[in-house]
Structures are given as structure tokens and as C-alpha cells.
Amino acid sequence: MKTLSITLIEKKNHRDGGTIDHLKSIEAFLITKNARNIILQEIIQQSEFPTLIQIQNSQLTTLLDCSGVAPYEFWYFDEQFQFTGKAYSLYEGSGTFQIQTQAKWVLLVHLKTKEFKNLQDFNCSELDITDKYDIVKRNFPYGYGVFPYIIINHESSPCLTQIPIHINLQDQDLPGWYVEIDEYKIKQEDLLKPALIEESKEYHKNICKKMNRFAKMALVLNAKEAYYFDENSDVTFNESIPTGGILLDVDGKRIADNSKHYL
């Protein structure tokens, strides 16, 4: 299974006639299946992360077994990536629930995620997986895109800065934040995490002081674990980590657009 940056396209009428393309770019797990009957429970790895299924069987229709998979919205696309409709999997009982479709591409979006909220009023016309508009760009320099790291969200701007974290690293030629943590804590995850959070609190206070204002900052430990800092440098856990926008390095150079922030 791999992740893929995809673009959803909405055709909007232009006041001078014709249409213009309105774009939404998201990350999704890409799964290829050639079976006639696809059991969704077996292929969905993270419910909060969109899943794009490429159906390669030669049959006219495919049966999607949705048992135990809810609540989801399904977006259907044909072989030419044209949007053909939606379906829902809302049944949370113990019985079997199946949907039959002629689609060759199916996008699964969990109803309790920020992706769903972002797409609720989006009238999709087409799916793009080739980045034909050249809006998804990533060029991580060495040391970037590796957990853990810090993200600072710039106020009133689509830009975010990633700050690599280097724990007990003697060679200080790499950009980022160098932090010292007792070796015995590094070997135990239940000790390393709180130690890193405490060190990050001090780092956040220093950043706020340097910027002379509150800095929107998050400590990102993995793809499902981030700690967001408030005005008092206290943290709140969230499984939704920062993503998208214009990602900058510590020198303000652009390293990624409209993409996830890790390799």
C-alpha cells in the first residue's frame, strides 16, 4: 500500500462563459484490486485517512463488501476518471452490507474526518492522479520529512515551517533543533515521549519570546500523533497531524506544496 497525492476537480461556470477548474488536493492510500468481490474491512488500514481503490477486473460491476465499515462516503469514477456518483456506508450492525458499482475508481472518505468536512460542498467532476496542474510538489532536503519534527503555522498565511528534531546528535551541521535527552529515556518509548514533550514546551516558550507573539506550534511524533501548543505552552493531543499548505525549511525555502509533511 502506498500514499498518493490526488486532485479532485470541480467545473465551475465562469462569468464570461465557459468553465474554470476548482481544485482540491488530498493524500490517499492507493490500493489496486482485480477481484470481483472486494472486502473493504480487509484493505482499510486507517479509517481517518482517505482510501482510493483502483478496480482492475474486467467485469461490468464489482461488489463492495462494506460489512463493519462505517460511516463512509464513496465517490465513484469511471475509467476516464470522470465522476459518476456517490454512495454511503452507514450500517454499523453485525450483518452483511454490500454495494454493487460499475466504477473503476472508488474514493472512500470517513464521515468523521476533516477531509469529509472540506469536501462536503464540493461538486466533483473529475479525478486527477497525475498532478496535471502541477500543484503537488515535494523536495525534502536531507533531514526533513522524518519523525519527530516541529511544525510552526504562520499566522494569516498558507505557509508552515518544519523544524527537524535531532536527539543527542553530536554532528550539528544539520538544520533544526538539537535536544539532549537521557539515554535511558530514549530506549523506552513511554519515557521518551513525555521527555520530548517537556523539552518542546521550553522550545515553544523561546519561540514565542523570539517572535514576540504566540506561535502556533505542533510537535509531530508520527503519522497519527501530534501535540498542539496553546498560549501557555501546554499541549493537546490529536491524531490529526498538520498537512498541506506551503511547507518551508528553517531558512524559509519552499520544500513541499499541498502535500503531507513526511516521507
CSV table of C-alpha atoms in Angstrom, one decimal:
chain,number,residue,atom,x,y,z
A,1,MET,CA,0.0,0.0,0.0
A,2,LYS,CA,1.3,3.5,-0.8
A,3,THR,CA,0.0,7.0,-0.4
A,4,LEU,CA,-0.7,9.2,-3.4
A,5,SER,CA,-1.5,12.9,-3.7
A,6,ILE,CA,-4.7,13.2,-5.8
A,7,THR,CA,-6.6,16.2,-7.1
A,8,LEU,CA,-10.4,16.4,-7.2
A,9,ILE,CA,-11.7,18.8,-9.9
A,10,GLU,CA,-14.9,20.8,-9.9
A,11,LYS,CA,-16.0,22.6,-13.0
A,12,LYS,CA,-17.4,26.0,-12.2
A,13,ASN,CA,-19.2,28.3,-14.5
A,14,HIS,CA,-17.2,31.5,-15.4
A,15,ARG,CA,-19.0,34.8,-15.7
A,16,ASP,CA,-17.5,35.3,-19.2
A,17,GLY,CA,-18.7,31.9,-20.3
A,18,GLY,CA,-17.1,28.5,-20.2
A,19,THR,CA,-15.9,26.9,-17.0
A,20,ILE,CA,-12.9,27.1,-14.7
A,21,ASP,CA,-11.5,24.3,-12.7
A,22,HIS,CA,-11.7,24.5,-8.9
A,23,LEU,CA,-9.2,22.1,-7.3
A,24,LYS,CA,-9.0,20.1,-4.0
A,25,SER,CA,-5.7,18.2,-3.3
A,26,ILE,CA,-5.7,15.4,-0.7
A,27,GLU,CA,-3.5,12.5,0.3
A,28,ALA,CA,-5.0,9.0,0.0
A,29,PHE,CA,-3.9,5.4,0.3
A,30,LEU,CA,-3.8,3.8,-3.1
A,31,ILE,CA,-5.0,0.2,-3.4
A,32,THR,CA,-5.2,-1.8,-6.6
A,33,LYS,CA,-7.7,-4.8,-6.7
A,34,ASN,CA,-8.7,-7.1,-9.5
A,35,ALA,CA,-11.2,-9.1,-7.6
A,36,ARG,CA,-14.9,-9.2,-8.4
A,37,ASN,CA,-15.8,-9.0,-4.7
A,38,ILE,CA,-13.8,-6.6,-2.6
A,39,ILE,CA,-13.9,-6.8,1.2
A,40,LEU,CA,-13.3,-3.3,2.4
A,41,GLN,CA,-12.6,-4.3,6.0
A,42,GLU,CA,-9.5,-6.1,4.8
A,43,ILE,CA,-8.0,-3.2,3.0
A,44,ILE,CA,-8.7,-0.1,5.1
A,45,GLN,CA,-5.7,0.5,7.3
A,46,GLN,CA,-6.5,3.9,8.8
A,47,SER,CA,-10.2,4.9,9.0
A,48,GLU,CA,-9.3,8.6,9.2
A,49,PHE,CA,-7.2,8.6,6.0
A,50,PRO,CA,-8.9,8.6,2.6
A,51,THR,CA,-8.5,5.4,0.5
A,52,LEU,CA,-8.5,5.3,-3.3
A,53,ILE,CA,-9.3,1.9,-4.8
A,54,GLN,CA,-8.4,1.1,-8.4
A,55,ILE,CA,-10.6,-1.7,-9.7
A,56,GLN,CA,-8.9,-3.7,-12.5
A,57,ASN,CA,-11.2,-6.6,-13.0
A,58,SER,CA,-12.9,-7.0,-16.5
A,59,GLN,CA,-16.4,-7.4,-15.1
A,60,LEU,CA,-19.1,-4.8,-15.7
A,61,THR,CA,-19.8,-4.5,-11.9
A,62,THR,CA,-17.9,-5.0,-8.7
A,63,LEU,CA,-19.3,-6.0,-5.4
A,64,LEU,CA,-18.0,-3.9,-2.4
A,65,ASP,CA,-18.5,-5.7,0.9
A,66,CYS,CA,-19.0,-2.9,3.4
A,67,SER,CA,-19.6,-5.0,6.4
A,68,GLY,CA,-18.1,-3.4,9.5
A,69,VAL,CA,-17.0,-0.4,7.6
A,70,ALA,CA,-18.9,2.8,8.6
A,71,PRO,CA,-19.6,5.7,8.4
A,72,TYR,CA,-18.1,6.3,4.9
A,73,GLU,CA,-18.9,8.3,1.8
A,74,PHE,CA,-17.9,6.6,-1.5
A,75,TRP,CA,-17.0,8.7,-4.6
A,76,TYR,CA,-17.3,6.8,-7.9
A,77,PHE,CA,-15.2,7.5,-11.0
A,78,ASP,CA,-15.1,5.7,-14.4
A,79,GLU,CA,-12.1,4.5,-16.4
A,80,GLN,CA,-11.6,8.1,-17.7
A,81,PHE,CA,-11.6,9.4,-14.2
A,82,GLN,CA,-15.0,11.1,-14.6
A,83,PHE,CA,-17.1,11.5,-11.5
A,84,THR,CA,-20.2,9.3,-11.7
A,85,GLY,CA,-21.9,9.5,-8.3
A,86,LYS,CA,-21.7,8.8,-4.6
A,87,ALA,CA,-22.9,6.1,-2.1
A,88,TYR,CA,-22.8,5.8,1.6
A,89,SER,CA,-21.9,3.0,4.1
A,90,LEU,CA,-23.7,3.9,7.3
A,91,TYR,CA,-24.8,0.5,8.6
A,92,GLU,CA,-23.0,-0.3,11.8
A,93,GLY,CA,-24.8,-3.5,12.7
A,94,SER,CA,-23.4,-7.1,12.7
A,95,GLY,CA,-25.0,-8.2,9.5
A,96,THR,CA,-23.6,-8.1,5.9
A,97,PHE,CA,-23.9,-4.9,3.9
A,98,GLN,CA,-22.8,-4.8,0.2
A,99,ILE,CA,-22.8,-2.3,-2.6
A,100,GLN,CA,-22.6,-3.0,-6.3
A,101,THR,CA,-20.9,-0.5,-8.6
A,102,GLN,CA,-19.6,-0.1,-12.1
A,103,ALA,CA,-16.9,2.4,-11.0
A,104,LYS,CA,-13.3,1.7,-11.8
A,105,TRP,CA,-12.0,4.1,-9.2
A,106,VAL,CA,-13.6,4.5,-5.7
A,107,LEU,CA,-12.6,7.1,-3.2
A,108,LEU,CA,-13.5,6.2,0.4
A,109,VAL,CA,-13.8,9.2,2.8
A,110,HIS,CA,-14.7,8.7,6.5
A,111,LEU,CA,-17.5,11.0,7.6
A,112,LYS,CA,-15.8,12.0,10.8
A,113,THR,CA,-12.7,13.5,9.4
A,114,LYS,CA,-11.5,17.0,8.3
A,115,GLU,CA,-11.3,15.7,4.7
A,116,PHE,CA,-15.0,15.0,4.6
A,117,LYS,CA,-15.8,18.4,6.1
A,118,ASN,CA,-13.5,20.0,3.5
A,119,LEU,CA,-15.3,18.2,0.6
A,120,GLN,CA,-18.9,18.4,1.8
A,121,ASP,CA,-19.9,21.2,-0.6
A,122,PHE,CA,-17.5,20.2,-3.4
A,123,ASN,CA,-19.3,19.2,-6.6
A,124,CYS,CA,-16.7,17.0,-8.1
A,125,SER,CA,-16.4,16.4,-11.8
A,126,GLU,CA,-13.1,14.6,-12.3
A,127,LEU,CA,-10.3,12.8,-10.5
A,128,ASP,CA,-6.6,13.6,-11.3
A,129,ILE,CA,-3.9,11.2,-10.1
A,130,THR,CA,-1.1,12.5,-12.4
A,131,ASP,CA,-0.9,16.1,-11.0
A,132,LYS,CA,-1.5,17.6,-14.4
A,133,TYR,CA,-1.9,21.0,-12.8
A,134,ASP,CA,1.5,20.7,-11.1
A,135,ILE,CA,0.1,21.7,-7.7
A,136,VAL,CA,1.7,18.8,-5.7
A,137,LYS,CA,5.4,19.3,-5.1
A,138,ARG,CA,7.8,17.8,-2.7
A,139,ASN,CA,11.6,18.2,-2.5
A,140,PHE,CA,12.6,17.3,1.1
A,141,PRO,CA,16.3,18.2,1.8
A,142,TYR,CA,18.3,15.8,3.9
A,143,GLY,CA,17.0,15.7,7.5
A,144,TYR,CA,13.4,16.9,6.6
A,145,GLY,CA,10.3,14.8,6.5
A,146,VAL,CA,11.5,12.5,9.2
A,147,PHE,CA,9.7,12.0,12.6
A,148,PRO,CA,9.8,13.6,15.1
A,149,TYR,CA,9.6,17.2,13.9
A,150,ILE,CA,8.1,20.5,14.8
A,151,ILE,CA,5.6,22.4,12.6
A,152,ILE,CA,5.1,26.2,13.1
A,153,ASN,CA,2.0,27.6,11.4
A,154,HIS,CA,2.5,31.1,10.1
A,155,GLU,CA,-0.3,33.5,11.1
A,156,SER,CA,-2.6,34.6,8.2
A,157,SER,CA,-0.6,32.6,5.7
A,158,PRO,CA,-0.7,29.2,4.0
A,159,CYS,CA,3.0,28.7,4.9
A,160,LEU,CA,4.2,26.3,7.6
A,161,THR,CA,7.8,25.8,8.8
A,162,GLN,CA,9.2,22.4,9.6
A,163,ILE,CA,11.9,22.1,12.2
A,164,PRO,CA,13.7,18.8,12.3
A,165,ILE,CA,14.5,17.4,15.8
A,166,HIS,CA,17.9,15.9,16.4
A,167,ILE,CA,18.1,14.0,19.7
A,168,ASN,CA,21.6,13.7,21.2
A,169,LEU,CA,23.2,14.2,17.8
A,170,GLN,CA,26.8,15.4,18.1
A,171,ASP,CA,27.2,16.5,14.5
A,172,GLN,CA,25.4,19.8,14.5
A,173,ASP,CA,25.8,20.6,10.8
A,174,LEU,CA,22.1,19.7,10.1
A,175,PRO,CA,19.4,22.3,10.3
A,176,GLY,CA,16.9,22.1,13.1
A,177,TRP,CA,16.6,21.8,16.8
A,178,TYR,CA,19.2,19.8,18.8
A,179,VAL,CA,17.9,18.4,22.1
A,180,GLU,CA,19.6,16.4,24.8
A,181,ILE,CA,17.6,13.6,26.5
A,182,ASP,CA,18.9,11.0,28.9
A,183,GLU,CA,19.9,7.8,27.1
A,184,TYR,CA,17.8,5.5,29.2
A,185,LYS,CA,14.7,7.5,28.3
A,186,ILE,CA,15.5,7.2,24.6
A,187,LYS,CA,15.4,3.4,24.9
A,188,GLN,CA,11.9,3.4,26.4
A,189,GLU,CA,9.0,5.0,24.4
A,190,ASP,CA,6.9,5.6,27.5
A,191,LEU,CA,9.8,7.7,28.8
A,192,LEU,CA,10.9,9.3,25.6
A,193,LYS,CA,7.6,10.8,24.6
A,194,PRO,CA,7.0,12.8,27.9
A,195,ALA,CA,10.6,13.9,27.9
A,196,LEU,CA,10.3,15.2,24.3
A,197,ILE,CA,7.1,17.0,25.1
A,198,GLU,CA,8.6,18.7,28.2
A,199,GLU,CA,11.6,19.8,26.1
A,200,SER,CA,9.3,21.1,23.4
A,201,LYS,CA,7.4,23.2,25.9
A,202,GLU,CA,10.6,25.1,26.6
A,203,TYR,CA,11.3,25.4,22.9
A,204,HIS,CA,7.8,26.8,22.3
A,205,LYS,CA,8.2,29.4,25.1
A,206,ASN,CA,11.5,30.5,23.5
A,207,ILE,CA,10.0,30.7,20.0
A,208,CYS,CA,7.1,32.8,21.3
A,209,LYS,CA,9.5,35.1,23.1
A,210,LYS,CA,11.7,35.4,19.9
A,211,MET,CA,8.7,36.1,17.7
A,212,ASN,CA,7.2,38.4,20.4
A,213,ARG,CA,3.8,36.8,19.9
A,214,PHE,CA,2.0,33.4,20.3
A,215,ALA,CA,3.4,30.8,17.9
A,216,LYS,CA,1.0,28.1,16.6
A,217,MET,CA,3.2,25.1,17.0
A,218,ALA,CA,2.8,21.3,16.9
A,219,LEU,CA,5.2,18.5,18.0
A,220,VAL,CA,4.6,15.7,15.5
A,221,LEU,CA,5.8,12.3,16.6
A,222,ASN,CA,4.3,10.1,13.9
A,223,ALA,CA,1.6,9.9,11.2
A,224,LYS,CA,-1.1,9.7,13.9
A,225,GLU,CA,0.2,11.6,16.8
A,226,ALA,CA,0.7,15.3,17.3
A,227,TYR,CA,0.7,17.7,20.3
A,228,TYR,CA,-0.5,21.2,19.7
A,229,PHE,CA,0.6,24.0,22.0
A,230,ASP,CA,-1.6,26.7,23.5
A,231,GLU,CA,-0.8,30.2,24.8
A,232,ASN,CA,0.6,28.7,28.0
A,233,SER,CA,2.8,26.2,26.1
A,234,ASP,CA,0.5,23.4,27.4
A,235,VAL,CA,-0.2,20.6,24.9
A,236,THR,CA,-3.3,18.9,23.5
A,237,PHE,CA,-3.0,15.5,21.8
A,238,ASN,CA,-4.6,15.0,18.3
A,239,GLU,CA,-4.4,12.1,15.9
A,240,SER,CA,-4.7,14.6,13.0
A,241,ILE,CA,-1.3,16.0,12.2
A,242,PRO,CA,-0.6,19.1,10.2
A,243,THR,CA,-0.6,18.6,6.4
A,244,GLY,CA,-0.8,20.5,3.1
A,245,GLY,CA,-0.1,24.2,2.6
A,246,ILE,CA,3.3,25.6,1.6
A,247,LEU,CA,6.0,23.8,3.7
A,248,LEU,CA,9.2,25.8,4.4
A,249,ASP,CA,12.5,24.8,5.8
A,250,VAL,CA,14.2,26.7,8.7
A,251,ASP,CA,15.7,29.1,6.2
A,252,GLY,CA,12.3,29.9,4.6
A,253,LYS,CA,12.9,27.9,1.5
A,254,ARG,CA,10.0,26.1,-0.1
A,255,ILE,CA,10.2,22.3,0.2
A,256,ALA,CA,6.7,21.0,-0.3
A,257,ASP,CA,3.3,22.2,-1.6
A,258,ASN,CA,-0.1,20.7,-1.0
A,259,SER,CA,1.3,17.5,0.4
A,260,LYS,CA,1.9,15.5,3.6
A,261,HIS,CA,4.9,16.7,5.6
A,262,TYR,CA,6.8,13.4,6.0
A,263,LEU,CA,8.5,10.9,3.7
